PDB file of C-alpha atoms in Angstrom:
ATOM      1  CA  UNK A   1     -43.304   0.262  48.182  1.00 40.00           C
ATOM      2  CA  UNK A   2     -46.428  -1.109  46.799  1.00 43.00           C
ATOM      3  CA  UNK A   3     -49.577  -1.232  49.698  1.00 42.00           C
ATOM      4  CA  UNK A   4     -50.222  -5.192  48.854  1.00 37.00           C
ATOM      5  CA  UNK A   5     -52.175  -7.172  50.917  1.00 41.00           C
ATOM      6  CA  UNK A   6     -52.718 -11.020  50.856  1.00 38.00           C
ATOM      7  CA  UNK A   7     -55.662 -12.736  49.370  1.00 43.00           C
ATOM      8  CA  UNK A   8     -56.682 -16.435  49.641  1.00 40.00           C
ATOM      9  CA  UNK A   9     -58.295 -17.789  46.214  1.00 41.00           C
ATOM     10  CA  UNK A  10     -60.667 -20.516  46.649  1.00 41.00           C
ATOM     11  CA  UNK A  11     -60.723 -22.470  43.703  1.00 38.00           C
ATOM     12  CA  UNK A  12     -63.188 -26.304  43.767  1.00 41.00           C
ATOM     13  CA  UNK A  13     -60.741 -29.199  43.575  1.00 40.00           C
ATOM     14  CA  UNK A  14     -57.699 -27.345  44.276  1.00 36.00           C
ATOM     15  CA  UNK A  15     -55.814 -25.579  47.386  1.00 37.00           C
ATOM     16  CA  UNK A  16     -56.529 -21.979  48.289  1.00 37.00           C
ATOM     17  CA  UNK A  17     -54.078 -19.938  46.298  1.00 36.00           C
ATOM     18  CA  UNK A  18     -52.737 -16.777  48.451  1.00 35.00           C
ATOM     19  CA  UNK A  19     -52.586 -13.860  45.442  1.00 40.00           C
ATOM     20  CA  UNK A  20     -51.929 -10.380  45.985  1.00 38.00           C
ATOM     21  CA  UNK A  21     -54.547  -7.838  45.675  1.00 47.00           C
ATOM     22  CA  UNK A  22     -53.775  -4.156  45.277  1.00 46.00           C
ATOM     23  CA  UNK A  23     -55.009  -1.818  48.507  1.00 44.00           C
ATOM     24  CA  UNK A  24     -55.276   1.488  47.472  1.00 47.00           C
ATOM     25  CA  UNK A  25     -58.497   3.224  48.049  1.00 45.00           C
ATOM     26  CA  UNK A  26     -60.497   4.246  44.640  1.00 48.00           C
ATOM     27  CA  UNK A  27     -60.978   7.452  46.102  1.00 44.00           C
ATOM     28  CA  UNK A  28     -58.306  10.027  45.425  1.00 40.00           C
ATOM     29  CA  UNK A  29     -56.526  10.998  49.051  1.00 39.00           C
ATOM     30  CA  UNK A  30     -56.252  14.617  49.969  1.00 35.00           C
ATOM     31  CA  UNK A  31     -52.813  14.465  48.746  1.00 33.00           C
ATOM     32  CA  UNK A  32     -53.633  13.399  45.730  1.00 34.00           C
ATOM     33  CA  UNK A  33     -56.943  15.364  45.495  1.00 38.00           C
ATOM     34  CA  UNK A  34     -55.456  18.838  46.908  1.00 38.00           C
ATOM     35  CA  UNK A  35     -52.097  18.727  45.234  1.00 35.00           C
ATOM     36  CA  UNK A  36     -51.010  21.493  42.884  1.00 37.00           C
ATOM     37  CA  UNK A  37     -48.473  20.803  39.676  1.00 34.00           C
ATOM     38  CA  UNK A  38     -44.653  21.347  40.079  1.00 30.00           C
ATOM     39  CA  UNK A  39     -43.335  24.657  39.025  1.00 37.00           C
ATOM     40  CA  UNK A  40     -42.054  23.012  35.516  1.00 33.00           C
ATOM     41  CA  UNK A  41     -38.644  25.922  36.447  1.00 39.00           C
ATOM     42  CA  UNK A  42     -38.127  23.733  39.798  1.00 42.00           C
ATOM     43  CA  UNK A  43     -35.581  20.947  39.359  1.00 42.00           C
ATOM     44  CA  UNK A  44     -37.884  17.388  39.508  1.00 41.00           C
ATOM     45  CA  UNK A  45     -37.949  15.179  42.314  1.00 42.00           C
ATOM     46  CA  UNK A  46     -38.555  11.637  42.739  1.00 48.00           C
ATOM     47  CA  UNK A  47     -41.888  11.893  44.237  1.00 51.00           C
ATOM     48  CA  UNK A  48     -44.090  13.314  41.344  1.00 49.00           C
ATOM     49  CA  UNK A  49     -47.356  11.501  42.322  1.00 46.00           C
ATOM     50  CA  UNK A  50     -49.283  14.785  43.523  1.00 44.00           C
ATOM     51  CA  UNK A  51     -48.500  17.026  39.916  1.00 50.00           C
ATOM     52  CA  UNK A  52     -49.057  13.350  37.976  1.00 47.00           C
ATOM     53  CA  UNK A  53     -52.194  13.113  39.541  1.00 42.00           C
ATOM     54  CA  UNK A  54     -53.768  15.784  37.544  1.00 49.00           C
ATOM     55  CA  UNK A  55     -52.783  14.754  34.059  1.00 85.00           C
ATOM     56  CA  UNK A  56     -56.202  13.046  32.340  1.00 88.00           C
ATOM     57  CA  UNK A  57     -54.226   9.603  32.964  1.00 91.00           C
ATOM     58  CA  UNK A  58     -54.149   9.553  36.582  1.00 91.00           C
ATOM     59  CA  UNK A  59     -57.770  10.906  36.190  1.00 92.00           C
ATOM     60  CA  UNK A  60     -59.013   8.191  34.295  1.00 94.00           C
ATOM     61  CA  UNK A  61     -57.017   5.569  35.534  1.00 95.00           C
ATOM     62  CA  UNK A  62     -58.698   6.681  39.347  1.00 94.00           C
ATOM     63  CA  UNK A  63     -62.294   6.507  38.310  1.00 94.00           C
ATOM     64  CA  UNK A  64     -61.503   3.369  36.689  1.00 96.00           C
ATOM     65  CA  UNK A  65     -60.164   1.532  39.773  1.00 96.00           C
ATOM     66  CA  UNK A  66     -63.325   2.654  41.446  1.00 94.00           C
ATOM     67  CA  UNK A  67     -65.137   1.359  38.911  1.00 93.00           C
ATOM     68  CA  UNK A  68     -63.317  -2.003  39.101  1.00 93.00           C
ATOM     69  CA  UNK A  69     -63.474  -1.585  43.000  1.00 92.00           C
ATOM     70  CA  UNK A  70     -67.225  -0.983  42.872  1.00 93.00           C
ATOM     71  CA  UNK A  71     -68.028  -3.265  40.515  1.00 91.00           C
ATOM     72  CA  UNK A  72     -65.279  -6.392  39.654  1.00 90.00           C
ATOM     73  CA  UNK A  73     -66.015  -8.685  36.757  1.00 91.00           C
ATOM     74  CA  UNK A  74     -66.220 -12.161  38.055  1.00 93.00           C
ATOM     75  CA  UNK A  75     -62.957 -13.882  37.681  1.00 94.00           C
ATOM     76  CA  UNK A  76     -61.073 -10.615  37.434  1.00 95.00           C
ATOM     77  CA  UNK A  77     -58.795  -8.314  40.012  1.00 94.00           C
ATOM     78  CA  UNK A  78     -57.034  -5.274  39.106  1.00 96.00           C
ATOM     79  CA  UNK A  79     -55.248  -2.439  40.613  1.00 96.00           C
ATOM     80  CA  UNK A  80     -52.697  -0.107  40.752  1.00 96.00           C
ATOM     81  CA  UNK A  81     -49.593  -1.148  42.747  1.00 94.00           C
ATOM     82  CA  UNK A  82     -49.140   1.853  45.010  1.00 90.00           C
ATOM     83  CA  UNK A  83     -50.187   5.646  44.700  1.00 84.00           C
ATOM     84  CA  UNK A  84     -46.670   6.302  44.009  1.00 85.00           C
ATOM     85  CA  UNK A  85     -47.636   4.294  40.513  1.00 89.00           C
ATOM     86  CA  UNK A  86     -50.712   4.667  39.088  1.00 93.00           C
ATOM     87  CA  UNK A  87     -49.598   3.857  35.562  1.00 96.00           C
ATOM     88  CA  UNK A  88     -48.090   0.438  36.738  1.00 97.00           C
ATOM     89  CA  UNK A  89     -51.325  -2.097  37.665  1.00 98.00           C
ATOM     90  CA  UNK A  90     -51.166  -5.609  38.707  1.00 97.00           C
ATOM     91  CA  UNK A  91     -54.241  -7.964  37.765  1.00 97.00           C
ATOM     92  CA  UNK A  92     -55.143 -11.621  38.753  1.00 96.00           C
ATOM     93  CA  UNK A  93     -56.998 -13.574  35.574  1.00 96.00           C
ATOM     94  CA  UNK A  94     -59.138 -16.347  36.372  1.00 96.00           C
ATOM     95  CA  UNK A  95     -58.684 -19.364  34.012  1.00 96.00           C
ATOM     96  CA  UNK A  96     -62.224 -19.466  31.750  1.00 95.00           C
ATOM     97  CA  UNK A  97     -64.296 -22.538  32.952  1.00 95.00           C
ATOM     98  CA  UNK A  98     -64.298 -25.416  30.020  1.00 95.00           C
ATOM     99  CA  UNK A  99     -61.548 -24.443  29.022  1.00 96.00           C
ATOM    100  CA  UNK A 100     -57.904 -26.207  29.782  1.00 97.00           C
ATOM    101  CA  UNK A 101     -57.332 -23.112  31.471  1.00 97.00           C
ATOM    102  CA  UNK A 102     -59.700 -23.150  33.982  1.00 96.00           C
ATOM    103  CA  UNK A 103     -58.688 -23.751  37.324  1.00 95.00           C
ATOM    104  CA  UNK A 104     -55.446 -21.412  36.972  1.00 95.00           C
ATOM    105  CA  UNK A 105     -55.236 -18.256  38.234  1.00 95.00           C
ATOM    106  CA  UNK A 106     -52.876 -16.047  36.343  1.00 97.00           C
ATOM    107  CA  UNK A 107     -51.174 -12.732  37.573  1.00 97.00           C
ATOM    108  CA  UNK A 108     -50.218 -10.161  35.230  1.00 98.00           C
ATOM    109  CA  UNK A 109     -48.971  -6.460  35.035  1.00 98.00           C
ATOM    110  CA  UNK A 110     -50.107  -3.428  33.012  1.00 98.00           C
ATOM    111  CA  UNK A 111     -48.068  -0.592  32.057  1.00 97.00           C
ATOM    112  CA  UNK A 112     -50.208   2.426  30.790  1.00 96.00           C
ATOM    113  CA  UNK A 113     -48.421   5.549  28.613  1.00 94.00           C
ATOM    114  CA  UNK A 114     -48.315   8.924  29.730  1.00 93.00           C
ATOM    115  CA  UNK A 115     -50.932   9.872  27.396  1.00 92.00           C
ATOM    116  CA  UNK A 116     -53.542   6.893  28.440  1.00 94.00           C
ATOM    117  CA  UNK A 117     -56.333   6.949  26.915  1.00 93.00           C
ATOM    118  CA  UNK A 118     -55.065   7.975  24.044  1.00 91.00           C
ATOM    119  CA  UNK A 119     -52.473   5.308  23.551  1.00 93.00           C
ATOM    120  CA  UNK A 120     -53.243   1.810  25.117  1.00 95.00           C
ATOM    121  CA  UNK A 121     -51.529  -0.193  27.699  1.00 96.00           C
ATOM    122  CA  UNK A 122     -49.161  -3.357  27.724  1.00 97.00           C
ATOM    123  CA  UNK A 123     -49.694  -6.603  29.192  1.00 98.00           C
ATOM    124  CA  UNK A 124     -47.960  -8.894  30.310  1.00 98.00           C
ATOM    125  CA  UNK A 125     -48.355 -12.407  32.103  1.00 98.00           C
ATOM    126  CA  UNK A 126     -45.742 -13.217  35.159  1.00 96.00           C
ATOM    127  CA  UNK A 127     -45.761 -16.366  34.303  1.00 95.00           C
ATOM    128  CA  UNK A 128     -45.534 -18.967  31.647  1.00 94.00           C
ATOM    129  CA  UNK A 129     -47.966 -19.165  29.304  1.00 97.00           C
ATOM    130  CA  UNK A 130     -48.411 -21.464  26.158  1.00 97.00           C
ATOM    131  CA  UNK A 131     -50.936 -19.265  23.849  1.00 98.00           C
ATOM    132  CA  UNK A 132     -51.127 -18.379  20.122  1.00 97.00           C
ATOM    133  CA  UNK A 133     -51.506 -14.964  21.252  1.00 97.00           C
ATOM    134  CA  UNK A 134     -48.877 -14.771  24.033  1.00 97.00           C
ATOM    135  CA  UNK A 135     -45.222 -13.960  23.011  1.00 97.00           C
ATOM    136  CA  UNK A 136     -43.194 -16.417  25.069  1.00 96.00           C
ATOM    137  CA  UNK A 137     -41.842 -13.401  26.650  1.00 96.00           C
ATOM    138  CA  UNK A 138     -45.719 -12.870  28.576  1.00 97.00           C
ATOM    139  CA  UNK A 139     -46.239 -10.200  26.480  1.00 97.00           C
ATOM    140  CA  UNK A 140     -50.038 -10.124  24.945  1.00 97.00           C
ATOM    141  CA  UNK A 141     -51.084  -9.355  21.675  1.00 95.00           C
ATOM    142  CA  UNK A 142     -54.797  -8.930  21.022  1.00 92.00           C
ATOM    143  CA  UNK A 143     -56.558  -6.237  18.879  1.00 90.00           C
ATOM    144  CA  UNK A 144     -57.942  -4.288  21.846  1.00 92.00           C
ATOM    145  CA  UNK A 145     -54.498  -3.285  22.791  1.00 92.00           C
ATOM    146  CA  UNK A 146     -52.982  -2.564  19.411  1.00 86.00           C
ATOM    147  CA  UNK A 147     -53.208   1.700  19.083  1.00 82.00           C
ATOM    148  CA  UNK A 148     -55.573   3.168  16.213  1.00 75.00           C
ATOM    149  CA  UNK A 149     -53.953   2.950  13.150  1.00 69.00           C
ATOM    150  CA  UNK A 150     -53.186   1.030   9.644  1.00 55.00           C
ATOM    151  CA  UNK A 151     -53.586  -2.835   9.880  1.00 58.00           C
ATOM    152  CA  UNK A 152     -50.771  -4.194   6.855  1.00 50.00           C
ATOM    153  CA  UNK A 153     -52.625  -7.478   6.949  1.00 52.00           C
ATOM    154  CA  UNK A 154     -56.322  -6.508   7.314  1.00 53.00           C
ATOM    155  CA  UNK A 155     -56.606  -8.942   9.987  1.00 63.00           C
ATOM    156  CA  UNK A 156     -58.505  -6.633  12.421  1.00 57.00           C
ATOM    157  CA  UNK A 157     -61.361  -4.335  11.961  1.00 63.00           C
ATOM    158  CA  UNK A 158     -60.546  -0.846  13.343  1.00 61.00           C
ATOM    159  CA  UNK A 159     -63.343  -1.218  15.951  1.00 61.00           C
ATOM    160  CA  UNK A 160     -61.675  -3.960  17.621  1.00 68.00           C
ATOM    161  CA  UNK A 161     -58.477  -2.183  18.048  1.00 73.00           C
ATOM    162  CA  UNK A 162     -58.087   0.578  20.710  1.00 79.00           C
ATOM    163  CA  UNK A 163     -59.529   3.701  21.477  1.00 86.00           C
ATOM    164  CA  UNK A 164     -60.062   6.527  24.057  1.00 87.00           C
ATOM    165  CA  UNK A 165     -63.462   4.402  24.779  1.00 87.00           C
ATOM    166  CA  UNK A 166     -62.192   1.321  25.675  1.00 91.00           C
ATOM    167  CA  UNK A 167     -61.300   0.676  29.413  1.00 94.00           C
ATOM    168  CA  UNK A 168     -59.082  -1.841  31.763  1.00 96.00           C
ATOM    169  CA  UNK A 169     -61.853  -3.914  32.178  1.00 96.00           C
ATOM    170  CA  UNK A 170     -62.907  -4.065  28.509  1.00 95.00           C
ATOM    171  CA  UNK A 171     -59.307  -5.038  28.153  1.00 96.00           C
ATOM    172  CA  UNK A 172     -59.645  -7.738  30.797  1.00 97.00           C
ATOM    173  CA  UNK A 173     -62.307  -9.552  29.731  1.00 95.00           C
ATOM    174  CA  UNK A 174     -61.102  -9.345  26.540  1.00 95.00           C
ATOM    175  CA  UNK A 175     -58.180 -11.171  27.379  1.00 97.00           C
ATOM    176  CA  UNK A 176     -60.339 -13.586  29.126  1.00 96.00           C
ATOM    177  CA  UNK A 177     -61.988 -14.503  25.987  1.00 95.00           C
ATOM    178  CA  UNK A 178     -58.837 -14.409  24.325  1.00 96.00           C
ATOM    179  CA  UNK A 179     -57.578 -17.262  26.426  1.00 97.00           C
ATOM    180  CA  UNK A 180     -60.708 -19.752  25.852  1.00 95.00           C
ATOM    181  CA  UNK A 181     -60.927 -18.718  22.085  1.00 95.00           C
ATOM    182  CA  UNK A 182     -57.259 -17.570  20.774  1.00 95.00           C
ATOM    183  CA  UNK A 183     -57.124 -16.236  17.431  1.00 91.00           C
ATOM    184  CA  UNK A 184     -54.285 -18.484  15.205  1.00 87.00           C
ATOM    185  CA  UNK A 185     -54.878 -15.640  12.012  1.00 85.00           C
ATOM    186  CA  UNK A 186     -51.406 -13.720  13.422  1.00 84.00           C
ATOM    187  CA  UNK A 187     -50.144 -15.688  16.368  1.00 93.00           C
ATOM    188  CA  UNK A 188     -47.347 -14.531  18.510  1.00 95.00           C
ATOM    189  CA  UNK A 189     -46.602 -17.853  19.513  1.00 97.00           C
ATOM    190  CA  UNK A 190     -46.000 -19.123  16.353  1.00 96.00           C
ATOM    191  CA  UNK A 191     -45.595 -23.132  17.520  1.00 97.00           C
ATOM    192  CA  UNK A 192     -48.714 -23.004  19.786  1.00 97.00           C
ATOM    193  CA  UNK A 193     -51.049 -21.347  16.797  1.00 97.00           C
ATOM    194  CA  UNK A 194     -49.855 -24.156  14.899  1.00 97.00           C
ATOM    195  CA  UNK A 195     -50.047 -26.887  18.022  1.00 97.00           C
ATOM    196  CA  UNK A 196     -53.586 -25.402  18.705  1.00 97.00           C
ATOM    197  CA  UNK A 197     -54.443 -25.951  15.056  1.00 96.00           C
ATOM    198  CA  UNK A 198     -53.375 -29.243  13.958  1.00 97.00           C
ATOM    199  CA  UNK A 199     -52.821 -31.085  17.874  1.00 97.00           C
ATOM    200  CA  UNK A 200     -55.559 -29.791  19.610  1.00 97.00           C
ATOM    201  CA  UNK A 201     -55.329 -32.569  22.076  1.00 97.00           C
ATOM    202  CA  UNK A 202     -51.659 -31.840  22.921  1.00 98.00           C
ATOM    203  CA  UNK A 203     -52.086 -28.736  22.786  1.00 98.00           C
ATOM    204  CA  UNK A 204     -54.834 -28.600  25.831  1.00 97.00           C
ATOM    205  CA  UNK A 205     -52.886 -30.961  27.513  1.00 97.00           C
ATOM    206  CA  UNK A 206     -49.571 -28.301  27.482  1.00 97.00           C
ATOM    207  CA  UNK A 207     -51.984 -25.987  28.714  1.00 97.00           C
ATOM    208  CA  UNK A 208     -53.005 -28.095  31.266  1.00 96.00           C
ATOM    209  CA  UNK A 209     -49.442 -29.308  32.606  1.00 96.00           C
ATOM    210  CA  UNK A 210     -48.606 -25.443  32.849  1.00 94.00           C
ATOM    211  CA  UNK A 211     -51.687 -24.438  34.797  1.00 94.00           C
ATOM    212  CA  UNK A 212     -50.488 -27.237  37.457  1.00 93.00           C
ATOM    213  CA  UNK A 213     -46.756 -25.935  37.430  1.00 90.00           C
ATOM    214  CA  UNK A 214     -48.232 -22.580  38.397  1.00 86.00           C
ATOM    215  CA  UNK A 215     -49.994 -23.842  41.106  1.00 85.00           C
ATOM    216  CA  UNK A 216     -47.481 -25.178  42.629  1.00 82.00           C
ATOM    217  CA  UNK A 217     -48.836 -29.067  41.897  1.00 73.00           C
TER     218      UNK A 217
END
């Protein structure tokens, strides 16, 4: 269901990478634009789209794919899958250069809440990745997408965590950073904070060996 279309990533050194870019137009269609909200007395069909389209998510998340569109960060894609989905994104993440990421490109998925921007989205990687802040699962932790709130441990200032402010590609740049400069103070890979601490060597070199497996090489 999802309008894909095929991308070729050039990367120096390496073979062009076909990825999968997101093709839905930044600007709202009629549809979308003209539609009115279901009668909430009216039993609920599948195809919501139209009456989601006018909550303040859809909204936001709209001018933000234009934005993104308009504008990418280098390194960076992001879209929504379909129109039918607008709170279910796929992103490519280029690998940081000089780091033992670099030359990877990583796809990953974002699931935004109902209530976005209130609340912030998940992330997840699709594939393996060997991070102090990367649950094996894919799953990312980093303080921009941790919700307002108390902090137990005091590791994070309540700037850095999110807010109605923040964006997609604050989020994706963050995570960018995140990869060339993880943060071992509350890992969620508890053997790579401690690999990436005391085996720095091995530890780049795990990185490395799972860059290539992604790649196919």
């Amino acid at each position: 269901t999802g309008d894909i279309n095929p991308t070729t990533i050039l990367i120096p050194g390496l073979p062009s990478i076909i990825a999968y870019k997101p093709r839905i137009s930044p600007h709202p269609s009629s549809a979308l634009r003209d539609s009115k909200p279901l009668d909430p007395s009216q039993p609920e069909t599948r195809n919501t789209a139209p009456a989601m389209a006018q909550s303040t998510a859809h909204r936001r998340l709209l001018q933000e794919y234009r934005a993104l569109t308009n504008n990418p960060p280098e390194g960076i894609t992001a879209g929504p899958v379909s129109e039918d989905d607008l709170l279910h994104w796929e992103a490519l993440i280029q690998g940081p250069e000089g780091t033992p990421f670099e030359g990877g490109v990583f796809p990953a998925e974002l699931k935004f809440p109902k209530d976005y921007p209130l609340a912030p989205p998940t992330m997840k990687f699709l594939v393996d990745m060997w991070h102090p802040n990367i649950y094996p699962s894919g799953l990312v932790c980093i303080s921009i997408l941790h919700p307002p709130g108390d902090d137990p441990n005091h590791y994070e200032h309540a700037s850095e965590r999110w807010s109605p402010i923040q964006s997609v590609e604050k989020i994706l740049i963050s995570v960018m950073s995140m990869l060339a400069e993880p943060n071992d103070e509350s890992p969620a890979n508890v053997e790579a904070a401690k690999m990436w601490r005391e085996r720095r060597t091995e530890y780049e070199q795990k990185v490395r060996d799972g860059v290539r497996r992604s790649l196919g090489l």
